JSON list of C-alpha atoms in Angstrom, two decimals:
[
{"chain": "I", "resi": 15, "resn": "MET", "atom": "CA", "xyz": [19.81, 1.43, -13.67]},
{"chain": "I", "resi": 16, "resn": "PRO", "atom": "CA", "xyz": [16.99, 3.54, -15.11]},
{"chain": "I", "resi": 17, "resn": "PHE", "atom": "CA", "xyz": [13.51, 3.04, -13.77]},
{"chain": "I", "resi": 18, "resn": "GLU", "atom": "CA", "xyz": [10.00, 3.35, -15.16]},
{"chain": "I", "resi": 19, "resn": "ALA", "atom": "CA", "xyz": [7.38, 5.37, -13.31]},
{"chain": "I", "resi": 20, "resn": "ILE", "atom": "CA", "xyz": [4.13, 3.48, -12.75]},
{"chain": "I", "resi": 21, "resn": "ASN", "atom": "CA", "xyz": [1.04, 5.70, -12.49]},
{"chain": "I", "resi": 22, "resn": "PRO", "atom": "CA", "xyz": [-2.22, 3.88, -13.29]},
{"chain": "I", "resi": 23, "resn": "PRO", "atom": "CA", "xyz": [-4.52, 6.36, -15.07]},
{"chain": "I", "resi": 24, "resn": "GLN", "atom": "CA", "xyz": [-7.52, 5.62, -12.85]},
{"chain": "I", "resi": 25, "resn": "PHE", "atom": "CA", "xyz": [-5.72, 6.92, -9.74]},
{"chain": "I", "resi": 26, "resn": "PRO", "atom": "CA", "xyz": [-6.19, 10.43, -8.40]},
{"chain": "I", "resi": 27, "resn": "THR", "atom": "CA", "xyz": [-3.30, 12.86, -8.77]},
{"chain": "I", "resi": 28, "resn": "PRO", "atom": "CA", "xyz": [-0.80, 12.26, -5.94]},
{"chain": "I", "resi": 29, "resn": "ILE", "atom": "CA", "xyz": [-0.80, 14.86, -3.15]},
{"chain": "I", "resi": 30, "resn": "ALA", "atom": "CA", "xyz": [2.99, 15.24, -3.40]},
{"chain": "I", "resi": 31, "resn": "PRO", "atom": "CA", "xyz": [5.67, 14.88, -6.13]},
{"chain": "I", "resi": 32, "resn": "PHE", "atom": "CA", "xyz": [5.95, 11.08, -6.44]},
{"chain": "I", "resi": 33, "resn": "SER", "atom": "CA", "xyz": [4.83, 8.16, -8.59]},
{"chain": "I", "resi": 34, "resn": "ALA", "atom": "CA", "xyz": [2.45, 5.45, -7.38]},
{"chain": "I", "resi": 35, "resn": "GLY", "atom": "CA", "xyz": [5.27, 3.02, -8.11]},
{"chain": "I", "resi": 36, "resn": "THR", "atom": "CA", "xyz": [8.49, 2.50, -9.99]},
{"chain": "I", "resi": 37, "resn": "LYS", "atom": "CA", "xyz": [9.91, -0.50, -11.80]},
{"chain": "I", "resi": 38, "resn": "ALA", "atom": "CA", "xyz": [13.65, -1.06, -11.99]},
{"chain": "I", "resi": 39, "resn": "GLY", "atom": "CA", "xyz": [14.64, -4.29, -13.71]},
{"chain": "I", "resi": 40, "resn": "ASN", "atom": "CA", "xyz": [12.49, -7.01, -12.15]},
{"chain": "I", "resi": 41, "resn": "THR", "atom": "CA", "xyz": [11.79, -5.07, -8.96]},
{"chain": "I", "resi": 42, "resn": "VAL", "atom": "CA", "xyz": [8.66, -2.99, -8.37]},
{"chain": "I", "resi": 43, "resn": "TYR", "atom": "CA", "xyz": [8.50, -0.42, -5.58]},
{"chain": "I", "resi": 44, "resn": "VAL", "atom": "CA", "xyz": [5.04, 0.80, -4.58]},
{"chain": "I", "resi": 45, "resn": "SER", "atom": "CA", "xyz": [4.96, 4.13, -2.76]},
{"chain": "I", "resi": 46, "resn": "GLY", "atom": "CA", "xyz": [3.42, 4.48, 0.66]},
{"chain": "I", "resi": 47, "resn": "THR", "atom": "CA", "xyz": [-0.28, 4.17, -0.06]},
{"chain": "I", "resi": 48, "resn": "LEU", "atom": "CA", "xyz": [-3.09, 5.79, 1.89]},
{"chain": "I", "resi": 49, "resn": "ALA", "atom": "CA", "xyz": [-6.88, 5.61, 1.49]},
{"chain": "I", "resi": 50, "resn": "LEU", "atom": "CA", "xyz": [-7.13, 8.85, -0.48]},
{"chain": "I", "resi": 51, "resn": "GLY", "atom": "CA", "xyz": [-9.50, 9.95, -3.20]},
{"chain": "I", "resi": 52, "resn": "GLU", "atom": "CA", "xyz": [-9.35, 12.83, -5.66]},
{"chain": "I", "resi": 53, "resn": "GLY", "atom": "CA", "xyz": [-7.92, 16.00, -4.17]},
{"chain": "I", "resi": 54, "resn": "GLY", "atom": "CA", "xyz": [-6.40, 14.09, -1.26]},
{"chain": "I", "resi": 55, "resn": "VAL", "atom": "CA", "xyz": [-9.76, 13.47, 0.41]},
{"chain": "I", "resi": 56, "resn": "VAL", "atom": "CA", "xyz": [-9.46, 10.71, 3.03]},
{"chain": "I", "resi": 57, "resn": "LEU", "atom": "CA", "xyz": [-11.72, 7.76, 2.24]},
{"chain": "I", "resi": 58, "resn": "HIS", "atom": "CA", "xyz": [-13.42, 5.70, 4.96]},
{"chain": "I", "resi": 59, "resn": "PRO", "atom": "CA", "xyz": [-12.48, 7.94, 7.93]},
{"chain": "I", "resi": 60, "resn": "GLY", "atom": "CA", "xyz": [-12.50, 6.01, 11.20]},
{"chain": "I", "resi": 61, "resn": "ASP", "atom": "CA", "xyz": [-12.62, 2.60, 9.49]},
{"chain": "I", "resi": 62, "resn": "ALA", "atom": "CA", "xyz": [-9.26, 0.79, 9.52]},
{"chain": "I", "resi": 63, "resn": "THR", "atom": "CA", "xyz": [-10.76, -2.26, 7.81]},
{"chain": "I", "resi": 64, "resn": "ALA", "atom": "CA", "xyz": [-12.05, -0.28, 4.82]},
{"chain": "I", "resi": 65, "resn": "GLN", "atom": "CA", "xyz": [-8.90, 1.84, 4.63]},
{"chain": "I", "resi": 66, "resn": "THR", "atom": "CA", "xyz": [-6.68, -1.27, 4.62]},
{"chain": "I", "resi": 67, "resn": "ARG", "atom": "CA", "xyz": [-8.77, -2.87, 1.88]},
{"chain": "I", "resi": 68, "resn": "HIS", "atom": "CA", "xyz": [-8.60, 0.31, -0.22]},
{"chain": "I", "resi": 69, "resn": "VAL", "atom": "CA", "xyz": [-4.83, 0.58, 0.28]},
{"chain": "I", "resi": 70, "resn": "LEU", "atom": "CA", "xyz": [-4.23, -3.04, -0.74]},
{"chain": "I", "resi": 71, "resn": "GLU", "atom": "CA", "xyz": [-6.46, -2.69, -3.80]},
{"chain": "I", "resi": 72, "resn": "VAL", "atom": "CA", "xyz": [-4.43, 0.35, -4.90]},
{"chain": "I", "resi": 73, "resn": "ILE", "atom": "CA", "xyz": [-1.19, -1.58, -4.34]},
{"chain": "I", "resi": 74, "resn": "LYS", "atom": "CA", "xyz": [-2.60, -4.52, -6.32]},
{"chain": "I", "resi": 75, "resn": "THR", "atom": "CA", "xyz": [-3.54, -2.23, -9.23]},
{"chain": "I", "resi": 76, "resn": "THR", "atom": "CA", "xyz": [-0.13, -0.53, -9.19]},
{"chain": "I", "resi": 77, "resn": "LEU", "atom": "CA", "xyz": [1.63, -3.90, -9.24]},
{"chain": "I", "resi": 78, "resn": "GLU", "atom": "CA", "xyz": [-0.53, -5.13, -12.11]},
{"chain": "I", "resi": 79, "resn": "ALA", "atom": "CA", "xyz": [0.30, -2.00, -14.12]},
{"chain": "I", "resi": 80, "resn": "ALA", "atom": "CA", "xyz": [3.97, -2.94, -13.68]},
{"chain": "I", "resi": 81, "resn": "GLY", "atom": "CA", "xyz": [3.44, -6.59, -14.67]},
{"chain": "I", "resi": 82, "resn": "ALA", "atom": "CA", "xyz": [3.47, -7.95, -11.11]},
{"chain": "I", "resi": 83, "resn": "THR", "atom": "CA", "xyz": [0.93, -9.41, -8.69]},
{"chain": "I", "resi": 84, "resn": "LEU", "atom": "CA", "xyz": [0.49, -9.49, -4.93]},
{"chain": "I", "resi": 85, "resn": "ALA", "atom": "CA", "xyz": [2.11, -12.94, -5.04]},
{"chain": "I", "resi": 86, "resn": "ASP", "atom": "CA", "xyz": [5.34, -11.20, -6.15]},
{"chain": "I", "resi": 87, "resn": "VAL", "atom": "CA", "xyz": [5.46, -8.98, -3.05]},
{"chain": "I", "resi": 88, "resn": "ALA", "atom": "CA", "xyz": [8.55, -9.75, -0.99]},
{"chain": "I", "resi": 89, "resn": "PHE", "atom": "CA", "xyz": [8.31, -6.98, 1.63]},
{"chain": "I", "resi": 90, "resn": "ASN", "atom": "CA", "xyz": [5.69, -4.63, 3.06]},
{"chain": "I", "resi": 91, "resn": "HIS", "atom": "CA", "xyz": [6.24, -1.55, 5.18]},
{"chain": "I", "resi": 92, "resn": "ILE", "atom": "CA", "xyz": [3.13, -0.96, 7.31]},
{"chain": "I", "resi": 93, "resn": "PHE", "atom": "CA", "xyz": [2.37, 2.20, 9.24]},
{"chain": "I", "resi": 94, "resn": "LEU", "atom": "CA", "xyz": [-0.56, 2.54, 11.63]},
{"chain": "I", "resi": 95, "resn": "LYS", "atom": "CA", "xyz": [-1.82, 5.65, 13.34]},
{"chain": "I", "resi": 96, "resn": "ASP", "atom": "CA", "xyz": [-2.90, 3.59, 16.38]},
{"chain": "I", "resi": 97, "resn": "TRP", "atom": "CA", "xyz": [-2.14, 0.07, 17.66]},
{"chain": "I", "resi": 98, "resn": "ALA", "atom": "CA", "xyz": [-5.88, -0.30, 18.25]},
{"chain": "I", "resi": 99, "resn": "ASP", "atom": "CA", "xyz": [-6.19, -0.83, 14.47]},
{"chain": "I", "resi": 100, "resn": "TYR", "atom": "CA", "xyz": [-3.60, -3.64, 14.30]},
{"chain": "I", "resi": 101, "resn": "ALA", "atom": "CA", "xyz": [-6.12, -6.52, 14.43]},
{"chain": "I", "resi": 102, "resn": "ALA", "atom": "CA", "xyz": [-8.40, -4.93, 11.81]},
{"chain": "I", "resi": 103, "resn": "MET", "atom": "CA", "xyz": [-5.47, -4.30, 9.47]},
{"chain": "I", "resi": 104, "resn": "ASN", "atom": "CA", "xyz": [-4.15, -7.85, 9.95]},
{"chain": "I", "resi": 105, "resn": "ALA", "atom": "CA", "xyz": [-7.54, -9.43, 9.21]},
{"chain": "I", "resi": 106, "resn": "VAL", "atom": "CA", "xyz": [-7.73, -7.71, 5.81]},
{"chain": "I", "resi": 107, "resn": "TYR", "atom": "CA", "xyz": [-4.00, -8.16, 5.15]},
{"chain": "I", "resi": 108, "resn": "ALA", "atom": "CA", "xyz": [-4.36, -11.95, 5.62]},
{"chain": "I", "resi": 109, "resn": "GLU", "atom": "CA", "xyz": [-7.02, -12.02, 2.87]},
{"chain": "I", "resi": 110, "resn": "TYR", "atom": "CA", "xyz": [-4.62, -10.42, 0.39]},
{"chain": "I", "resi": 111, "resn": "PHE", "atom": "CA", "xyz": [-1.63, -12.59, 1.32]},
{"chain": "I", "resi": 112, "resn": "PRO", "atom": "CA", "xyz": [-3.23, -16.00, 1.99]},
{"chain": "I", "resi": 113, "resn": "THR", "atom": "CA", "xyz": [-0.28, -18.27, 1.13]},
{"chain": "I", "resi": 114, "resn": "ALA", "atom": "CA", "xyz": [3.30, -16.99, 0.88]},
{"chain": "I", "resi": 115, "resn": "LYS", "atom": "CA", "xyz": [3.59, -14.24, 3.46]},
{"chain": "I", "resi": 116, "resn": "PRO", "atom": "CA", "xyz": [5.90, -11.33, 2.58]},
{"chain": "I", "resi": 117, "resn": "ALA", "atom": "CA", "xyz": [8.39, -10.11, 5.14]},
{"chain": "I", "resi": 118, "resn": "ARG", "atom": "CA", "xyz": [7.17, -6.92, 6.79]},
{"chain": "I", "resi": 119, "resn": "TYR", "atom": "CA", "xyz": [7.37, -4.53, 9.65]},
{"chain": "I", "resi": 120, "resn": "CYS", "atom": "CA", "xyz": [4.63, -2.52, 11.29]},
{"chain": "I", "resi": 121, "resn": "ILE", "atom": "CA", "xyz": [5.10, 0.68, 13.25]},
{"chain": "I", "resi": 122, "resn": "VAL", "atom": "CA", "xyz": [2.82, 3.25, 14.85]},
{"chain": "I", "resi": 123, "resn": "CYS", "atom": "CA", "xyz": [3.38, 6.83, 13.79]},
{"chain": "I", "resi": 124, "resn": "GLY", "atom": "CA", "xyz": [1.68, 9.99, 12.64]},
{"chain": "I", "resi": 125, "resn": "LEU", "atom": "CA", "xyz": [0.47, 9.81, 9.04]},
{"chain": "I", "resi": 126, "resn": "VAL", "atom": "CA", "xyz": [0.30, 12.63, 6.48]},
{"chain": "I", "resi": 127, "resn": "LYS", "atom": "CA", "xyz": [-3.42, 13.25, 7.07]},
{"chain": "I", "resi": 128, "resn": "PRO", "atom": "CA", "xyz": [-5.03, 13.03, 10.54]},
{"chain": "I", "resi": 129, "resn": "ASP", "atom": "CA", "xyz": [-7.92, 10.81, 9.33]},
{"chain": "I", "resi": 130, "resn": "CYS", "atom": "CA", "xyz": [-5.58, 8.27, 7.70]},
{"chain": "I", "resi": 131, "resn": "LEU", "atom": "CA", "xyz": [-5.27, 5.14, 9.82]},
{"chain": "I", "resi": 132, "resn": "VAL", "atom": "CA", "xyz": [-3.17, 2.82, 7.61]},
{"chain": "I", "resi": 133, "resn": "GLU", "atom": "CA", "xyz": [-0.32, 3.30, 5.12]},
{"chain": "I", "resi": 134, "resn": "ILE", "atom": "CA", "xyz": [1.45, 0.46, 3.31]},
{"chain": "I", "resi": 135, "resn": "ALA", "atom": "CA", "xyz": [4.42, 0.50, 0.91]},
{"chain": "I", "resi": 136, "resn": "SER", "atom": "CA", "xyz": [5.50, -2.63, -0.96]},
{"chain": "I", "resi": 137, "resn": "VAL", "atom": "CA", "xyz": [8.48, -4.13, -2.78]},
{"chain": "I", "resi": 138, "resn": "ALA", "atom": "CA", "xyz": [7.85, -6.89, -5.32]},
{"chain": "I", "resi": 139, "resn": "HIS", "atom": "CA", "xyz": [10.18, -9.03, -7.42]},
{"chain": "I", "resi": 140, "resn": "ILE", "atom": "CA", "xyz": [8.95, -10.32, -10.77]},
{"chain": "I", "resi": 141, "resn": "GLY", "atom": "CA", "xyz": [10.13, -13.69, -12.00]}
]
C-alpha cells in the first residue's frame, strides 16, 4: 500500500532523512518526536514538562495535517532519558489524553541529543 509523507510546513527541517509522519490508508504513523527547533537545537533543556508539551503539540499538528486528532491515537511509544522525568511526562501526557487512553509503553534509554529528555512516537487510526 503506498503511503503519503506528512511534513507540516511550519516544522523545522528534520535532523535525519525521515518524514514527521506518514499516512497509509486510515493509519497515521508519527515519527519519534523530540523537542527540537531549527537546526536541531534542543528546546527547553532540563525541563521534561516543557519538552513533553512541545513534543505532544508537534504530534498533534502532524496528526491534524494527516486528517487525524489526538483522539485517534491508538498507541504511543515513549522514551525517557531518565526515570526521574516519568511523573512530569505523565502529568502533561494526561492533559493531552484526558478520556480514551491509548495503549503505550515507556522505556528509559539514550536519546539522539544529550539534552533531550522525552521522545514520543504515535500510531493513530482514522475512522
